[in-house]
GROMACS .gro file of C-alpha atoms in nm:
model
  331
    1UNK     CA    1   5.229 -18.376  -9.207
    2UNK     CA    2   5.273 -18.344  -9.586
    3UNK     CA    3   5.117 -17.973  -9.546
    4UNK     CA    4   5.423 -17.918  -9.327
    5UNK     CA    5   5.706 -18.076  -9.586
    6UNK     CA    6   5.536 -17.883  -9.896
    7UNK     CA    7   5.547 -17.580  -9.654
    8UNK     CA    8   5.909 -17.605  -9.592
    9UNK     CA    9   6.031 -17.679  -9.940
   10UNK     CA   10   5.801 -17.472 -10.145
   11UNK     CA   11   6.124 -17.195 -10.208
   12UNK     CA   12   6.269 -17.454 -10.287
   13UNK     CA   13   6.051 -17.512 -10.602
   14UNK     CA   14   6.079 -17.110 -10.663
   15UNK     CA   15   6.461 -17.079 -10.652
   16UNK     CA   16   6.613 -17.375 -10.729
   17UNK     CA   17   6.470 -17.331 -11.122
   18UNK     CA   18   6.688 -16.963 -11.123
   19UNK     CA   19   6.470 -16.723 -11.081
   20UNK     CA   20   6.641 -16.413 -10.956
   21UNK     CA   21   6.460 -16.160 -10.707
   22UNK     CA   22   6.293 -15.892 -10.823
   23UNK     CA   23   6.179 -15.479 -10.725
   24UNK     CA   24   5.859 -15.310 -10.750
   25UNK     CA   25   6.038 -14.998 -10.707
   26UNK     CA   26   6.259 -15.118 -11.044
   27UNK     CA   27   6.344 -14.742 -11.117
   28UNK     CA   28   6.475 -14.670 -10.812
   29UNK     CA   29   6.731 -14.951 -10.803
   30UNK     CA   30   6.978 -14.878 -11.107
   31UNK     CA   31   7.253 -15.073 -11.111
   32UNK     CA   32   7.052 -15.393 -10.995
   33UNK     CA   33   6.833 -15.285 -11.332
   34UNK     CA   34   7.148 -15.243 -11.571
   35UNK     CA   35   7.484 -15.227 -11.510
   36UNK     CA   36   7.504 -14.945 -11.798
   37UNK     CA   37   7.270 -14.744 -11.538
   38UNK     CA   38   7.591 -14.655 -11.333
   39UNK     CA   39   7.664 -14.274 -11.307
   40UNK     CA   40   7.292 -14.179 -11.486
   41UNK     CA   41   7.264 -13.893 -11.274
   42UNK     CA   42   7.364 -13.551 -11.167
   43UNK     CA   43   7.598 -13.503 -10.946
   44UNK     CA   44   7.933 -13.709 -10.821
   45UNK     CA   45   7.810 -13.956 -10.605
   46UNK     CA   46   7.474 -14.147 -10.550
   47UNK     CA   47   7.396 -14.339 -10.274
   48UNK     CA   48   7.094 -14.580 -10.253
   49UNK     CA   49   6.907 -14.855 -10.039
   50UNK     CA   50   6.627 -15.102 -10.060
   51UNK     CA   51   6.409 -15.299  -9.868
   52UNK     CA   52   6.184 -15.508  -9.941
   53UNK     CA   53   5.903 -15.692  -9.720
   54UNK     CA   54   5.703 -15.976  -9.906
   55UNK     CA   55   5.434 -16.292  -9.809
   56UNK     CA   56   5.433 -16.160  -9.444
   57UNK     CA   57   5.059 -16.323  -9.420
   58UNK     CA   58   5.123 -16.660  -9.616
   59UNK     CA   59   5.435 -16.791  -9.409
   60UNK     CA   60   5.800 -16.674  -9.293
   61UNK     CA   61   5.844 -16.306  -9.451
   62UNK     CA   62   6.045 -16.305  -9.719
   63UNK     CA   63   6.281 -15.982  -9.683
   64UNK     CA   64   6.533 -15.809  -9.914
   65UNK     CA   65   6.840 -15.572  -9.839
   66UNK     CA   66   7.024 -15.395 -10.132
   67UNK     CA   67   7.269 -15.125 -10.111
   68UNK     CA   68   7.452 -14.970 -10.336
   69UNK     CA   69   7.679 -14.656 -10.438
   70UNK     CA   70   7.830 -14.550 -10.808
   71UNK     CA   71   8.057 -14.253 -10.896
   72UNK     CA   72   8.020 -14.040 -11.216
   73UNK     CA   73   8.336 -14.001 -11.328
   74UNK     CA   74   8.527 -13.814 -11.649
   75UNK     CA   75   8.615 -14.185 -11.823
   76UNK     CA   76   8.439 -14.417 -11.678
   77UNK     CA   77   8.207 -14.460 -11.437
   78UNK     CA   78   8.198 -14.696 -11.162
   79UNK     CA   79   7.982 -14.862 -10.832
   80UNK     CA   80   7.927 -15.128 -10.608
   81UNK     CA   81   7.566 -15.310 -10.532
   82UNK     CA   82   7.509 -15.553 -10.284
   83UNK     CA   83   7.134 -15.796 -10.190
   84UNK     CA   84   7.063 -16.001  -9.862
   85UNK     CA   85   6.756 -16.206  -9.967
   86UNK     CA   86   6.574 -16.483  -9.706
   87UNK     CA   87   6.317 -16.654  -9.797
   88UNK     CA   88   6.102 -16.913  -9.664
   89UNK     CA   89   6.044 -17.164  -9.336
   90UNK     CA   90   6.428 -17.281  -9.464
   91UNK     CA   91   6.613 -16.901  -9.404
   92UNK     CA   92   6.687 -16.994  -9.765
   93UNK     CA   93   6.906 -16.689  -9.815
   94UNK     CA   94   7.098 -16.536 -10.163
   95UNK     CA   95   7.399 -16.302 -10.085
   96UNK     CA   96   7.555 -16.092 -10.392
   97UNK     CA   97   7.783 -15.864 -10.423
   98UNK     CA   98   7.898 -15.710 -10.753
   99UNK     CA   99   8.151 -15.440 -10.873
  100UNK     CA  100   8.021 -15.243 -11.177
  101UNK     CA  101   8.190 -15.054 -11.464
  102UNK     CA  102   8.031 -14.821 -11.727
  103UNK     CA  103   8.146 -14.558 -11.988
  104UNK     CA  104   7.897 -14.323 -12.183
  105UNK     CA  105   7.933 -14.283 -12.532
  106UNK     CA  106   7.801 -13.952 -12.704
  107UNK     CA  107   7.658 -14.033 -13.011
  108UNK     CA  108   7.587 -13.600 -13.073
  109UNK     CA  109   7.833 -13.348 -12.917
  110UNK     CA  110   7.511 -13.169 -12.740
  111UNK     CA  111   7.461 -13.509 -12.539
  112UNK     CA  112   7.125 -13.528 -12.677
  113UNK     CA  113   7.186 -13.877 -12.827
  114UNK     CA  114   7.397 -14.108 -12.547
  115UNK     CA  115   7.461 -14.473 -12.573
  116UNK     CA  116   7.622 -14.627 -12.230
  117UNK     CA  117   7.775 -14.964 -12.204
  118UNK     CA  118   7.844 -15.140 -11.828
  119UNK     CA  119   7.954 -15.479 -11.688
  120UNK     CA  120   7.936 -15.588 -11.377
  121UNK     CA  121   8.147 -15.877 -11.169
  122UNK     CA  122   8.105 -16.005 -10.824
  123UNK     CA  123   8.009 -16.307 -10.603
  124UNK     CA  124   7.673 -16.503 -10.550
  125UNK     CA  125   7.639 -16.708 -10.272
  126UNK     CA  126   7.366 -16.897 -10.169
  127UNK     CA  127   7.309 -17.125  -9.812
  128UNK     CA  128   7.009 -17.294  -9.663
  129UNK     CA  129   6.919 -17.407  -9.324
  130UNK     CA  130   6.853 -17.797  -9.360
  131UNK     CA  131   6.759 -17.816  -8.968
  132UNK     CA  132   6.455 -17.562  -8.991
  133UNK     CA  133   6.286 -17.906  -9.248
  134UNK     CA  134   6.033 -18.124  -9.138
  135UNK     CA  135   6.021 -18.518  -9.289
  136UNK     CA  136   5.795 -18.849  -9.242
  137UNK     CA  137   6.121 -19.019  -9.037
  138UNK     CA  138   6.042 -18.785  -8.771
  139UNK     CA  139   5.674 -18.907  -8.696
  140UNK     CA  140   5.651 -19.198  -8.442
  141UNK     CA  141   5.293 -19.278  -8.574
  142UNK     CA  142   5.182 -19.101  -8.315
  143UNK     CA  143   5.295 -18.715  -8.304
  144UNK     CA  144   5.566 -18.524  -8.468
  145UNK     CA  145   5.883 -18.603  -8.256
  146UNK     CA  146   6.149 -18.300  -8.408
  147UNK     CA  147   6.442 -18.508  -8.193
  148UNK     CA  148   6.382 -18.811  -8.402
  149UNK     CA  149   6.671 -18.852  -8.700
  150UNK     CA  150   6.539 -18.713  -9.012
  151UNK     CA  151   6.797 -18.973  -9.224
  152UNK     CA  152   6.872 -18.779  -9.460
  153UNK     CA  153   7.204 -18.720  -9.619
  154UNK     CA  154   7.265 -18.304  -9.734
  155UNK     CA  155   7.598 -18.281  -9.929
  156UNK     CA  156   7.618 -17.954  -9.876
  157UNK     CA  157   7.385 -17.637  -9.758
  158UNK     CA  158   7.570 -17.395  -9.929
  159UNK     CA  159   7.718 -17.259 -10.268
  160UNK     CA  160   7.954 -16.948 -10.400
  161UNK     CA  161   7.985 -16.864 -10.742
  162UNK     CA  162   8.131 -16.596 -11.008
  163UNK     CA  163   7.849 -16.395 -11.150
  164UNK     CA  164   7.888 -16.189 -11.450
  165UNK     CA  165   7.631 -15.948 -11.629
  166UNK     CA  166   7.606 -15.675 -11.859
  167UNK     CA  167   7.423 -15.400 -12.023
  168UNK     CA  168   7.346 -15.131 -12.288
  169UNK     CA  169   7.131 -14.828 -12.287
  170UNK     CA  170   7.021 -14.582 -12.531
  171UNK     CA  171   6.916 -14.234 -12.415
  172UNK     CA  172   6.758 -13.930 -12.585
  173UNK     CA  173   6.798 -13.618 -12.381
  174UNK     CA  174   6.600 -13.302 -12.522
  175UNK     CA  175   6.597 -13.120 -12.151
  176UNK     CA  176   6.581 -13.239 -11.768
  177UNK     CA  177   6.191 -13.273 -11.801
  178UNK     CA  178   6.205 -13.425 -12.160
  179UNK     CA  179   6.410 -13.764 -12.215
  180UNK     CA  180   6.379 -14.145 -12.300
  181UNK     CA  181   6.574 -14.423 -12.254
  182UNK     CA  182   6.524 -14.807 -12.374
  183UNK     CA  183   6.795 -15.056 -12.241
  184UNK     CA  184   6.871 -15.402 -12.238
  185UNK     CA  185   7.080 -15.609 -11.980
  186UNK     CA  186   7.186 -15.991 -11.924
  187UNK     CA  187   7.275 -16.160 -11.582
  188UNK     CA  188   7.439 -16.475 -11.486
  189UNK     CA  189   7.617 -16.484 -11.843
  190UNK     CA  190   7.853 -16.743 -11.688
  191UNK     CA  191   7.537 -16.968 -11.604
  192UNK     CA  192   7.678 -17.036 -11.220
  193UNK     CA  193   7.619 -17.397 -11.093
  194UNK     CA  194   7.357 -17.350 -10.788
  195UNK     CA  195   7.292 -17.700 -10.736
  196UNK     CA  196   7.335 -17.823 -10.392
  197UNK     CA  197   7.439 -18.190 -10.467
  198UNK     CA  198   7.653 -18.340 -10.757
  199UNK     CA  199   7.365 -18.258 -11.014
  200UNK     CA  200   7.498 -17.972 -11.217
  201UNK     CA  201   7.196 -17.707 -11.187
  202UNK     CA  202   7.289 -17.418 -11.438
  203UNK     CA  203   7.138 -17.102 -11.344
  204UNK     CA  204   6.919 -16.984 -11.620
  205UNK     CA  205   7.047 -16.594 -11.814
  206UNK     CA  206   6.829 -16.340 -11.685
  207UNK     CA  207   6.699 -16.090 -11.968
  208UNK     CA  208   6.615 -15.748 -11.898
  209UNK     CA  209   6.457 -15.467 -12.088
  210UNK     CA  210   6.359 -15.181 -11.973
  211UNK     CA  211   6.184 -14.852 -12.121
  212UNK     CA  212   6.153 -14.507 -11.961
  213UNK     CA  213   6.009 -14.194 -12.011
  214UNK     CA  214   5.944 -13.816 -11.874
  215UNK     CA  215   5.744 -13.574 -12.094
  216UNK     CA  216   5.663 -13.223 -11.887
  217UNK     CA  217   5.255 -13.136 -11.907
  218UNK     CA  218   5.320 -12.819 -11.785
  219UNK     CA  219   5.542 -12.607 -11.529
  220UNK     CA  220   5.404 -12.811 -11.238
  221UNK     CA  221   5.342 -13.182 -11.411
  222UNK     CA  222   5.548 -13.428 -11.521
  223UNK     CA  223   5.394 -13.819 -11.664
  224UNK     CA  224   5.651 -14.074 -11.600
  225UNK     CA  225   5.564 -14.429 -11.769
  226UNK     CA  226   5.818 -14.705 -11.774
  227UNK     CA  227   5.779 -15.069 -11.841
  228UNK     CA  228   6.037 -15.308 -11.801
  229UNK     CA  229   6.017 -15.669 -11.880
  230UNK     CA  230   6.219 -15.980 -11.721
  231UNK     CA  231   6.269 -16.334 -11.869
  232UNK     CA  232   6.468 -16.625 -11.730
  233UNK     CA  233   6.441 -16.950 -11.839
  234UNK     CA  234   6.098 -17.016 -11.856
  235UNK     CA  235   5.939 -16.738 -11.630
  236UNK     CA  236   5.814 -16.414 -11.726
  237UNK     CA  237   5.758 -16.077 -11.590
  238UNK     CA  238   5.583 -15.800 -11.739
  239UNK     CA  239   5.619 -15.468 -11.511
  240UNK     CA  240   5.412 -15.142 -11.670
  241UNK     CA  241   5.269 -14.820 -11.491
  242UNK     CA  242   5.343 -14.509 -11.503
  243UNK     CA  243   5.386 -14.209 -11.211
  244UNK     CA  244   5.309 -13.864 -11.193
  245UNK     CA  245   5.517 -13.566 -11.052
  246UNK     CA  246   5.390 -13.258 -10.896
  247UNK     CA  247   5.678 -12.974 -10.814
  248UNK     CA  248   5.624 -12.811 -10.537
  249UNK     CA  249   5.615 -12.447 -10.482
  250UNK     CA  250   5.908 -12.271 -10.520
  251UNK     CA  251   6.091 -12.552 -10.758
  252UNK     CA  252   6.245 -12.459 -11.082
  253UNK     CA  253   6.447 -12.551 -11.344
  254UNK     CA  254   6.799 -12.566 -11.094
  255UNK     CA  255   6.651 -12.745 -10.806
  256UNK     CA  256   6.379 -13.045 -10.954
  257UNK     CA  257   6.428 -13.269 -10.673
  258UNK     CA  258   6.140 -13.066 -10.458
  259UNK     CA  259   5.841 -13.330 -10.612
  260UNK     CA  260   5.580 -13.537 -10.515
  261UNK     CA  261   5.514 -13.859 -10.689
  262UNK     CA  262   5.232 -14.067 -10.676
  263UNK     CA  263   5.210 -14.404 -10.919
  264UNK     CA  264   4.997 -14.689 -11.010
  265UNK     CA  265   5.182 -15.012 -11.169
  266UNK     CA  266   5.105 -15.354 -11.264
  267UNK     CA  267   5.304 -15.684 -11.213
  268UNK     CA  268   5.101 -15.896 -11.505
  269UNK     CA  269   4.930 -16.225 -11.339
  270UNK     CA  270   5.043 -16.131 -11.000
  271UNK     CA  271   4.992 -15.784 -10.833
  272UNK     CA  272   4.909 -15.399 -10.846
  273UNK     CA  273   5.114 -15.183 -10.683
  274UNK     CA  274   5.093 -14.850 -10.560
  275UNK     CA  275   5.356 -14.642 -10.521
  276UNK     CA  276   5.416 -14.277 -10.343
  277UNK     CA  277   5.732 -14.092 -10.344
  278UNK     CA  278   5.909 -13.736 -10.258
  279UNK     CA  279   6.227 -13.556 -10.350
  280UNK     CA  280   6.341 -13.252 -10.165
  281UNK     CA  281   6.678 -13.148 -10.299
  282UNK     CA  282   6.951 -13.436 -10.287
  283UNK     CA  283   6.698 -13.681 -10.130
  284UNK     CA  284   6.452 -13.944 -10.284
  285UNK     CA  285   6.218 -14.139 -10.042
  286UNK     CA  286   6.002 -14.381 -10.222
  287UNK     CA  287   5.748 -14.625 -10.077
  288UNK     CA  288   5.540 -14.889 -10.268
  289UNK     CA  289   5.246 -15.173 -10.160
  290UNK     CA  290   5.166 -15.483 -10.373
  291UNK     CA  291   4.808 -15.553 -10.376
  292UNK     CA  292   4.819 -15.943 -10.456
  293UNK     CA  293   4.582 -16.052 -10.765
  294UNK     CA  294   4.746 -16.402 -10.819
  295UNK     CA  295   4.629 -16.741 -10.780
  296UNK     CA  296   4.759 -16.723 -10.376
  297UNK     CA  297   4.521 -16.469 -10.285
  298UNK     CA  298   4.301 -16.718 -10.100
  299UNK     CA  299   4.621 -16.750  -9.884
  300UNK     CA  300   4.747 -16.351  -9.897
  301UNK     CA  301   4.384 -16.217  -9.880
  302UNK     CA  302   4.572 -15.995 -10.113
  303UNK     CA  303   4.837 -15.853  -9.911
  304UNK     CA  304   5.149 -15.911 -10.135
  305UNK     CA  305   5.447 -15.696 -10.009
  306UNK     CA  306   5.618 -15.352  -9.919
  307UNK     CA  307   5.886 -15.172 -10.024
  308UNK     CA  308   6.084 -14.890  -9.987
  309UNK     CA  309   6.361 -14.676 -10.133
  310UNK     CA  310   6.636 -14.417 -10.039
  311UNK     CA  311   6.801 -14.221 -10.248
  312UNK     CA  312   7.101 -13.942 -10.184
  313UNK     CA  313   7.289 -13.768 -10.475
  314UNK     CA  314   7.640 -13.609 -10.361
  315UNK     CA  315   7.801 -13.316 -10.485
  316UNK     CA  316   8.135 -13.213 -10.445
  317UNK     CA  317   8.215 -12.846 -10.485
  318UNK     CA  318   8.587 -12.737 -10.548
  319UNK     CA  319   8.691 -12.501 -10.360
  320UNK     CA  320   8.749 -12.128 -10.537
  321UNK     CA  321   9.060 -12.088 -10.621
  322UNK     CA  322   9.157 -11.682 -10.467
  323UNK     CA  323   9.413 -11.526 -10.646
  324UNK     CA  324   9.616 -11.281 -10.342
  325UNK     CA  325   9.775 -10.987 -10.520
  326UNK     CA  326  10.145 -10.882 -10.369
  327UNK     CA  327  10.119 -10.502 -10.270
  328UNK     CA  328  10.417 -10.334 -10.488
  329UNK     CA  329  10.686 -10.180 -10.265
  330UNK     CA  330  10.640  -9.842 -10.325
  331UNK     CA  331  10.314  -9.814 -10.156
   0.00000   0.00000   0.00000
């Protein structure tokens, strides 16, 4: 019986102390990364989605749903993001949505030196399903009797709250195949209340830094490391690897987005993932496996999670402008 309450409120002890969700795939989800990430890219419009699959062999999967689209504009740039997370034998789920602003700064006139600055605003709301709990009321001495009253009083199974983050990164751009970038972001600056009762539970700042790089080995190999490092309250996470790029036959300077991609990464004290990608033109598919190497392997038999993400990068063409020429009327 107490295997089945510790069951049903263990994400309990995981969310309730703030910890945020997180992405193997961090790269390839920008504007959950940094809000200064908005309009990084080349074209007009990018369009992006995530999913992630997690803990499928300990107990109820945990999944994640993120979507989200940003415009490069002349000013400022701008986006949207929004995350359906459910975890646990509770459907505990976490449902944001966040508007996002950035503008770029040029520190040189050849764009070589940028500095980008982005906020983002939005709503967090979070609800849990108090029926899907077990308790000791509802055992007759006998057998577990689900029908019996579980006498216990929930205030409330739900909470909505104003969330507000921002960001700053730092890029050095020598050519498409050559560039770093370092940044640094901070969520839940407002520290939300996400208690459930009338104990004020501040949500803890989240911390972000994150460094990238892309260095060209020759005309057909790029090295991509990137580290990125999360801290909230008193957790931790420590995300290095790196990923390699092979372009394809055929690809060139104009049209790098015909690649394979193949990376190794490490989550410290908790997993190794492995991660395979492609890009053919506008397109980015990008899948990634977490090998489990924490203390719940005995339970995982070190199958952590999957994930997987899409990436499409618009361009809008003008149309030529076609200058008619009036025939004189002599001819």
């Amino acid at each position: 019986m107490n295997r089945l309450i510790l069951l049903g409120f263990l994400f309990i002890t995981v969310y309730v102390n703030s910890q945020d969700i997180h992405w193997s795939q961090f790269n390839d989800n920008p504007l959950f990364q940094n809000p200064a990430n908005v309009g990084g890219f080349q074209g007009d419009f990018r369009f992006i989605g995530n999913f992630r699959d997690q803990w499928r062999n300990v107990s109820v999967p945990f999944q994640t749903f993120n979507v989200s689209i940003d415009r490069k504009a002349k000013n400022f740039n701008y986006g949207f993001y929004a995350f359906h997370d459910q975890a646990g034998d509770g459907k505990f789920k976490t449902i944001e949505m966040m508007g996002v602003v950035s503008k770029n700064f040029k520190i040189t006139s050849d764009s070589t030196h940028v500095l980008s600055a982005g906020i983002n605003i939005g709503m967090n709301h979070r609800q849990v399903n108090t029926d899907a709990f077990y308790f000791d009321s509802q055992y007759n001495g006998y057998i577990f009797n689900p029908l019996l009253p579980t006498n216990e009083l929930f205030q409330t199974d739900r909470k909505t709250n104003l969330n507000l983050g921002t960001g700053l990164i730092y890029s050095y751009n020598l050519t498409k195949r050559h560039y770093a970038k370092i940044g640094l972001s901070a969520f839940n600056l407002n520290r939300p209340n996400q208690g459930f009762y009338q104990d004020v539970i501040k949500r803890d700042i989240r911390w972000n830094l994150q460094i990238k790089y892309c260095q060209a080995l020759n005309l057909h190999w790029d090295i991509l490391p990137a580290l990125q490092f999360s801290k909230q309250g008193q957790y931790n996470e420590l995300m290095i690897g790196s990923s390699i790029r092979y372009y394809l036959p055929g690809s060139n300077e104009n049209y790098i987005h015909k690649a394979l991609l193949a990376g190794v990464w490490s989550r410290a004290k908790d997993a190794q993932i492995l991660s395979f990608g492609c890009e053919y033109k506008d397109w980015f598919v990008g899948l990634s496996y977490d090998i489990n190497t924490s203390k719940l392997v005995p339970a995982s038999k070190a199958r952590g999670g999957f994930e997987i993400a899409v990436r499409y990068i618009m361009y809008r063409f003008k149309p030529k402008r076609i200058d008619h020429r009036v025939c004189p009327d002599f001819i």
